[in-house]
Short mmCIF file of C-alpha atoms and ligand atoms in Angstrom, two decimals:
data_model
loop_
_atom_site.label_atom_id
_atom_site.label_comp_id
_atom_site.label_asym_id
_atom_site.label_seq_id
_atom_site.Cartn_x
_atom_site.Cartn_y
_atom_site.Cartn_z
CA MET A 1 8.99 -41.83 45.60
CA LEU A 2 5.45 -41.78 44.29
CA THR A 3 4.43 -45.32 43.44
CA THR A 4 1.26 -45.74 41.40
CA ALA A 5 -0.43 -48.28 39.15
CA LEU A 6 1.43 -46.59 36.25
CA THR A 7 4.89 -46.91 37.76
CA ARG A 8 4.17 -50.54 38.55
CA ALA A 9 2.74 -51.31 35.08
CA LEU A 10 5.64 -49.73 33.18
CA ALA A 11 8.41 -50.49 35.73
CA ILE A 12 9.39 -46.81 36.02
CA ASP A 13 10.34 -44.90 39.18
CA HIS A 14 8.22 -41.76 38.70
CA PRO A 15 4.64 -41.37 37.38
CA ILE A 16 5.62 -39.01 34.57
CA ILE A 17 5.56 -39.69 30.82
CA GLN A 18 7.33 -37.37 28.37
CA ALA A 19 5.09 -36.91 25.34
CA GLY A 20 6.20 -38.10 21.94
CA MET A 21 6.61 -34.86 20.01
CA SER A 22 7.09 -35.80 16.37
CA SER A 23 10.58 -36.02 14.88
CA ASP A 24 11.52 -33.07 17.08
CA CYS A 25 12.12 -35.41 19.99
CA GLY A 26 14.45 -38.34 19.73
CA ALA A 27 16.80 -40.44 21.80
CA LYS A 28 18.57 -37.42 23.32
CA LEU A 29 15.47 -36.17 25.16
CA ALA A 30 13.92 -39.60 25.72
CA ALA A 31 17.08 -41.05 27.26
CA ALA A 32 17.51 -38.04 29.57
CA VAL A 33 13.93 -38.53 30.82
CA SER A 34 14.19 -42.31 31.17
CA ASN A 35 17.54 -42.10 32.90
CA ALA A 36 15.90 -39.70 35.39
CA GLY A 37 13.36 -42.41 36.25
CA ALA A 38 10.33 -41.26 34.22
CA LEU A 39 9.25 -42.62 30.80
CA GLY A 40 11.04 -40.98 27.87
CA THR A 41 9.49 -41.18 24.44
CA ILE A 42 10.84 -41.06 20.89
CA GLY A 43 8.47 -39.28 18.50
CA SER A 44 7.92 -40.81 15.07
CA LEU A 45 5.64 -38.37 13.26
CA GLY A 46 7.61 -36.77 10.42
CA ARG A 47 10.37 -39.39 10.43
CA SER A 48 11.23 -41.70 7.57
CA PRO A 49 11.40 -45.42 8.43
CA GLU A 50 15.23 -45.28 8.22
CA ASP A 51 15.37 -42.28 10.53
CA LEU A 52 13.13 -44.04 13.08
CA GLU A 53 15.31 -47.16 12.96
CA ALA A 54 18.40 -45.05 13.67
CA GLU A 55 16.71 -43.29 16.60
CA LEU A 56 15.55 -46.60 18.08
CA ALA A 57 19.11 -47.94 17.88
CA ALA A 58 20.47 -44.76 19.52
CA MET A 59 17.94 -45.14 22.32
CA ARG A 60 18.99 -48.69 23.04
CA SER A 61 22.57 -47.65 23.61
CA ALA A 62 21.59 -44.53 25.62
CA THR A 63 19.56 -46.15 28.40
CA SER A 64 18.79 -49.43 30.09
CA ARG A 65 15.60 -47.98 31.63
CA PRO A 66 12.08 -48.35 30.14
CA TRP A 67 11.23 -45.97 27.29
CA SER A 68 8.60 -45.70 24.60
CA VAL A 69 8.09 -44.88 20.96
CA ASN A 70 5.07 -42.80 19.97
CA LEU A 71 2.99 -43.62 16.91
CA ALA A 72 0.34 -41.40 15.35
CA THR A 73 -2.06 -44.07 14.12
CA PHE A 74 -3.56 -42.57 10.99
CA ASP A 75 -2.31 -42.38 7.41
CA TRP A 76 -0.52 -39.05 7.65
CA ALA A 77 2.01 -40.12 5.00
CA PRO A 78 2.26 -43.05 2.55
CA PHE A 79 4.83 -44.71 4.83
CA ALA A 80 2.94 -44.15 8.12
CA GLY A 81 2.05 -47.87 8.25
CA THR A 82 5.70 -48.78 7.70
CA LEU A 83 6.64 -46.77 10.81
CA VAL A 84 4.20 -48.90 12.81
CA ASP A 85 5.95 -52.02 11.47
CA VAL A 86 9.41 -50.61 12.24
CA ALA A 87 8.39 -49.66 15.79
CA ILE A 88 6.77 -53.00 16.60
CA ASP A 89 9.61 -55.01 15.05
CA ALA A 90 12.08 -53.12 17.26
CA ARG A 91 10.27 -54.43 20.36
CA PRO A 92 10.47 -51.24 22.45
CA PRO A 93 9.57 -51.54 26.15
CA VAL A 94 6.45 -49.41 25.60
CA VAL A 95 4.50 -48.02 22.61
CA THR A 96 2.35 -44.91 23.00
CA LEU A 97 -0.48 -44.48 20.50
CA SER A 98 -2.64 -41.50 19.63
CA PHE A 99 -5.05 -40.25 16.96
CA GLY A 100 -7.01 -42.32 14.44
CA ASP A 101 -7.18 -46.09 14.65
CA THR A 102 -5.34 -46.72 17.92
CA LEU A 103 -7.25 -49.93 18.65
CA SER A 104 -5.97 -52.02 15.76
CA VAL A 105 -2.36 -51.01 16.53
CA LEU A 106 -3.00 -51.74 20.21
CA GLU A 107 -4.00 -55.27 19.21
CA ARG A 108 -0.85 -55.63 17.12
CA CYS A 109 1.26 -54.49 20.09
CA ARG A 110 -0.52 -56.95 22.35
CA ALA A 111 0.02 -59.79 19.86
CA ALA A 112 3.72 -58.88 19.82
CA GLY A 113 3.83 -58.91 23.63
CA LEU A 114 4.45 -55.13 23.90
CA GLN A 115 3.01 -52.75 26.48
CA ALA A 116 0.84 -50.08 24.84
CA VAL A 117 -0.40 -46.79 26.28
CA VAL A 118 -3.23 -45.10 24.37
CA GLN A 119 -4.03 -41.38 24.36
CA VAL A 120 -7.68 -40.37 23.82
CA GLN A 121 -9.44 -37.11 23.03
CA THR A 122 -13.13 -38.04 23.53
CA PHE A 123 -15.13 -39.91 26.14
CA GLU A 124 -16.55 -42.17 23.45
CA SER A 125 -13.08 -43.32 22.41
CA ALA A 126 -12.08 -43.64 26.08
CA ARG A 127 -14.86 -46.22 26.54
CA ALA A 128 -13.60 -48.27 23.61
CA VAL A 129 -9.96 -48.02 24.72
CA VAL A 130 -10.74 -48.99 28.33
CA ALA A 131 -12.60 -52.05 27.02
CA ALA A 132 -9.43 -53.05 25.13
CA ARG A 133 -7.39 -52.92 28.41
CA PRO A 134 -4.16 -51.10 27.42
CA ALA A 135 -1.28 -50.77 29.92
CA ALA A 136 -2.59 -47.23 30.58
CA ILE A 137 -4.94 -44.67 29.04
CA VAL A 138 -3.92 -41.03 28.59
CA VAL A 139 -6.74 -38.50 28.81
CA GLN A 140 -5.71 -35.55 26.65
CA GLY A 141 -7.41 -32.23 27.35
CA SER A 142 -7.63 -29.45 24.79
CA GLU A 143 -5.21 -27.23 26.73
CA ALA A 144 -2.50 -29.53 25.38
CA GLY A 145 0.16 -28.43 22.96
CA GLY A 146 0.44 -30.17 19.62
CA HIS A 147 -2.57 -31.95 18.15
CA THR A 148 -5.44 -32.36 20.53
CA GLY A 149 -9.20 -32.72 20.90
CA GLN A 150 -11.85 -30.37 22.20
CA ARG A 151 -12.45 -31.52 25.80
CA GLY A 152 -11.17 -29.55 28.78
CA THR A 153 -8.79 -31.65 30.88
CA LEU A 154 -10.48 -31.72 34.28
CA SER A 155 -14.02 -32.94 33.64
CA PHE A 156 -12.82 -35.29 30.90
CA ALA A 157 -10.28 -36.88 33.26
CA ALA A 158 -12.88 -37.30 36.02
CA GLN A 159 -15.26 -39.04 33.60
CA VAL A 160 -12.58 -41.44 32.40
CA LEU A 161 -11.51 -42.18 35.98
CA ASP A 162 -15.11 -43.23 36.62
CA ILE A 163 -15.04 -45.86 33.87
CA ALA A 164 -11.37 -46.90 33.91
CA GLY A 165 -12.08 -50.14 35.75
CA GLY A 166 -8.49 -50.68 36.88
CA VAL A 167 -6.75 -49.39 33.73
CA PRO A 168 -4.22 -46.78 34.98
CA VAL A 169 -5.30 -43.27 33.96
CA VAL A 170 -2.72 -40.65 32.96
CA ILE A 171 -3.69 -36.99 32.57
CA ALA A 172 -2.29 -34.75 29.82
CA GLY A 173 -2.95 -31.17 28.81
CA GLY A 174 -2.00 -28.17 30.92
CA ILE A 175 0.34 -29.98 33.30
CA ALA A 176 3.88 -28.61 33.59
CA ASP A 177 4.84 -28.86 37.24
CA GLY A 178 4.36 -30.71 40.50
CA ARG A 179 1.09 -28.97 41.26
CA GLY A 180 -0.42 -30.59 38.18
CA LEU A 181 1.02 -33.97 39.10
CA ALA A 182 -0.27 -33.67 42.67
CA ALA A 183 -3.73 -32.67 41.41
CA ALA A 184 -3.81 -35.61 38.99
CA LEU A 185 -2.83 -38.09 41.69
CA ALA A 186 -5.28 -36.56 44.18
CA MET A 187 -8.07 -37.11 41.62
CA GLY A 188 -7.21 -40.77 41.45
CA ALA A 189 -5.06 -40.74 38.30
CA SER A 190 -1.86 -42.76 38.17
CA GLY A 191 0.38 -40.20 36.49
CA VAL A 192 0.75 -37.36 34.03
CA LEU A 193 2.06 -36.92 30.50
CA MET A 194 3.78 -33.63 29.68
CA GLY A 195 4.75 -32.22 26.30
CA THR A 196 5.13 -28.44 26.42
CA ARG A 197 7.28 -28.55 29.59
CA PHE A 198 9.67 -31.06 27.99
CA LYS A 199 9.82 -28.99 24.81
CA ALA A 200 11.53 -26.22 26.78
CA THR A 201 14.62 -28.36 27.48
CA PRO A 202 18.07 -28.35 25.87
CA GLU A 203 17.55 -31.98 24.82
CA PHE A 204 14.48 -31.22 22.66
CA GLY A 205 14.98 -30.91 18.90
CA GLY A 206 15.78 -33.05 15.90
CA PRO A 207 17.58 -32.73 12.58
CA ASN A 208 14.56 -31.04 10.97
CA THR A 209 13.62 -28.74 13.83
CA ARG A 210 13.54 -25.12 12.65
CA HIS A 211 14.26 -22.09 14.84
CA LEU A 212 14.79 -24.24 17.91
CA ASP A 213 15.98 -21.55 20.30
CA ALA A 214 13.25 -19.18 19.15
CA GLN A 215 10.63 -21.90 19.75
CA ARG A 216 11.81 -22.52 23.30
CA ASP A 217 12.14 -18.80 24.04
CA ALA A 218 8.60 -18.18 22.81
CA ILE A 219 7.26 -20.84 25.19
CA VAL A 220 9.09 -19.23 28.11
CA ALA A 221 7.76 -15.81 27.08
CA ASN A 222 4.16 -16.95 26.53
CA ASP A 223 1.75 -16.20 29.38
CA GLY A 224 -0.58 -19.09 28.52
CA ASP A 225 -3.28 -16.72 27.23
CA HIS A 226 -1.72 -16.57 23.80
CA THR A 227 -2.15 -20.02 22.29
CA LEU A 228 -4.51 -20.94 19.49
CA GLY A 229 -6.33 -24.21 18.90
CA ALA A 230 -6.98 -24.22 15.19
CA GLU A 231 -6.72 -25.95 11.83
CA ILE A 232 -4.34 -23.33 10.45
CA PRO A 233 -1.10 -25.29 11.04
CA ASP A 234 -2.37 -28.41 9.29
CA ILE A 235 -3.79 -26.41 6.40
CA ALA A 236 -0.40 -24.73 6.02
CA LEU A 237 1.40 -28.08 6.07
CA GLY A 238 -1.13 -29.75 3.76
CA MET A 239 -1.82 -32.41 6.40
CA HIS A 240 -5.15 -34.14 7.08
CA TRP A 241 -5.75 -35.20 10.65
CA PRO A 242 -8.69 -37.28 11.90
CA ALA A 243 -12.01 -35.43 12.38
CA GLY A 244 -12.23 -33.35 15.55
CA ILE A 245 -8.47 -32.99 15.97
CA ILE A 246 -7.00 -29.50 15.97
CA SER A 247 -3.51 -28.09 16.56
CA ARG A 248 -2.56 -25.95 19.53
CA VAL A 249 0.26 -23.55 18.72
CA LEU A 250 1.53 -20.30 20.15
CA GLN A 251 -0.09 -17.25 18.61
CA ASN A 252 2.20 -15.25 16.35
CA ALA A 253 2.19 -13.11 13.23
CA PHE A 254 1.29 -16.10 11.06
CA THR A 255 -1.72 -17.26 13.10
CA GLU A 256 -2.93 -13.66 13.33
CA GLU A 257 -2.66 -13.23 9.58
CA TRP A 258 -4.71 -16.34 8.73
CA GLN A 259 -7.13 -16.82 11.62
CA GLY A 260 -10.63 -16.65 10.12
CA ARG A 261 -9.21 -16.94 6.59
CA GLU A 262 -8.69 -20.71 6.59
CA GLU A 263 -10.25 -21.27 3.14
CA GLU A 264 -8.00 -18.63 1.58
CA LEU A 265 -4.99 -20.32 3.18
CA ARG A 266 -6.15 -23.70 1.89
CA ALA A 267 -6.38 -22.30 -1.63
CA GLU A 268 -2.98 -20.65 -1.32
CA VAL A 269 -1.34 -23.89 -0.14
CA ALA A 270 -3.12 -25.93 -2.84
CA ARG A 271 -1.27 -23.93 -5.47
CA GLN A 272 1.94 -25.55 -4.22
CA SER A 273 2.76 -29.24 -4.51
CA GLY A 274 3.76 -31.77 -1.86
CA PRO A 275 3.43 -31.77 1.91
CA PHE A 276 5.38 -29.08 3.79
CA ALA A 277 6.23 -27.33 0.49
CA TRP A 278 4.28 -24.18 1.21
CA THR A 279 5.53 -23.60 4.74
CA GLY A 280 9.10 -24.35 3.66
CA ALA A 281 8.98 -21.94 0.74
CA HIS A 282 6.84 -19.12 2.13
CA ASN A 283 6.63 -19.27 5.85
CA ASP A 284 9.99 -20.25 7.25
CA ARG A 285 10.68 -17.27 9.47
CA PRO A 286 10.95 -17.17 13.30
CA GLU A 287 8.05 -14.73 13.61
CA ASN A 288 5.87 -17.08 11.56
CA MET A 289 7.03 -20.47 12.86
CA LEU A 290 4.46 -23.10 13.73
CA ASN A 291 5.27 -23.50 17.40
CA TRP A 292 3.24 -26.34 18.86
CA ALA A 293 2.81 -25.72 22.59
CA GLY A 294 -0.04 -25.60 25.07
CA GLU A 295 -1.54 -23.35 27.69
CA SER A 296 0.96 -24.78 30.17
CA SER A 297 3.49 -22.46 28.47
CA GLY A 298 2.26 -20.01 31.10
CA LEU A 299 3.90 -22.26 33.72
CA VAL A 300 7.22 -22.61 31.91
CA GLY A 301 9.54 -19.88 33.20
CA GLU A 302 12.88 -21.19 31.97
CA VAL A 303 14.55 -23.77 29.78
CA LEU A 304 15.63 -26.59 32.10
CA PRO A 305 17.43 -29.90 31.55
CA ALA A 306 14.92 -32.74 31.22
CA ALA A 307 16.23 -34.55 34.31
CA GLU A 308 15.73 -31.36 36.32
CA VAL A 309 12.13 -31.10 35.04
CA VAL A 310 11.51 -34.63 36.32
CA ARG A 311 13.22 -33.94 39.65
CA ARG A 312 11.40 -30.65 40.32
CA THR A 313 8.02 -31.98 39.24
CA LEU A 314 8.32 -34.90 41.58
CA ALA A 315 9.61 -32.87 44.56
CA GLU A 316 6.85 -30.28 44.13
CA ALA A 317 4.17 -32.95 43.85
CA GLU A 318 5.36 -34.69 46.99
CA ASP A 319 5.31 -31.36 48.83
CA HIS A 320 1.81 -30.51 47.61
CA LEU A 321 0.45 -33.94 48.43
CA ARG A 322 1.89 -33.68 51.94
CA ARG A 323 0.23 -30.31 52.40
CA ALA A 324 -3.05 -31.56 50.96
CA GLY A 325 -2.93 -34.48 53.39
CA SER A 326 -2.64 -32.06 56.29
CA LEU A 327 -5.91 -30.31 55.27
CA ARG A 328 -7.87 -33.10 56.92
CA ALA A 329 -8.59 -32.40 60.57
C1 LIG B 401 5.53 -29.88 20.31
C2 LIG B 401 4.52 -30.96 20.53
C3 LIG B 401 4.44 -32.00 19.62
C4 LIG B 401 3.54 -33.05 19.85
N1 LIG B 401 3.55 -34.12 18.99
C5 LIG B 401 2.82 -35.23 19.31
C6 LIG B 401 3.01 -36.43 18.58
O1 LIG B 401 3.82 -36.52 17.64
N2 LIG B 401 2.27 -37.50 18.96
C7 LIG B 401 1.38 -37.46 20.01
O2 LIG B 401 0.76 -38.47 20.33
N3 LIG B 401 1.18 -36.32 20.70
C8 LIG B 401 1.90 -35.22 20.39
N4 LIG B 401 1.74 -34.08 21.16
C9 LIG B 401 0.71 -34.01 22.22
C10 LIG B 401 1.21 -34.68 23.51
O3 LIG B 401 1.05 -36.07 23.35
C11 LIG B 401 0.46 -34.28 24.78
O4 LIG B 401 -0.88 -34.67 24.72
C12 LIG B 401 0.51 -32.82 25.15
O5 LIG B 401 1.79 -32.27 24.97
C13 LIG B 401 0.08 -32.63 26.59
O6 LIG B 401 -0.17 -31.30 26.89
P1 LIG B 401 0.96 -30.24 27.36
O7 LIG B 401 1.59 -29.82 26.10
O8 LIG B 401 0.19 -29.19 28.04
O9 LIG B 401 1.89 -30.97 28.27
C14 LIG B 401 2.66 -33.02 20.95
C15 LIG B 401 2.75 -31.96 21.86
C16 LIG B 401 3.67 -30.94 21.66
C17 LIG B 401 3.75 -29.83 22.67
#
């Protein structure tokens, strides 16, 4: 057992959080992770309010352990604010927040008596979030899969550890095994958050996930050198994320075709109407899929059940921490 300020704050057994990964991760993955003693998370981005309500209900009947719902706190769709209402009204054990105006939603969670964990991408926002005293702060480095900022994980995490003032610090971005967890704990962090590793599980995927097996296989095949942090995915989807936020996806024929030609892609997409219309109509092929995953793909050698990911990560971390302890004379 690795007991930290995070496990104590969230009443979980293991200092591991599974990232919310849009509507591609629901109760199936989150319950598997929570039932294994870590914190499972339902993603909300891309869901309708009704869909989120159904997933929250499924989660309640799938586990009695703590779990969380992830909210992307900017107006990515006209009903984005409604999802915040739905999530808070459901009174989940934990809410994880990222991107945009996390602080006002943090205050709403606090007023509702809910634990909130906030993910940050810059040191400036880390200062503001630490001052607001969430249950934990997640430092997200740019190696991360999905949407992310521009800071490398290691120096960013060290800076936030310096100012955390007792708020548990969780490290995200590039962590996919027990070596990463051991390194995070050795630095003084209280846990890790992993997305890419949990994407390569049989429990990942939702009703709208396209080319699921091909996505997982591509993560397993990727050596970690072939990811791209870029605006291309959001341009293709017609989405507008907060300033400074990019997408990290696996490189493929689509990213190669449009890298450096972002304005042409924007013009091409603008000729179509409605979000997701262009990718659905013109780009929906496995070789072109938008496959959000990070540099930690290079550490993912096989698709594994989520509970096994938790078990192996923990066992490896304990082993590495024991060995690190023996370095001292
Ligand atoms: C497929 C995928 C989808 C993601 N979607 C979200 C999301 O909806 N909300 C969010 O806060 N973070 C999202 N993220 C980012 C994660 O919160 C996390 O920071 C990241 O996965 C950590 O880096 P790693 O991928 O190297 O583990 C996503 C990540 C991935 C891989």
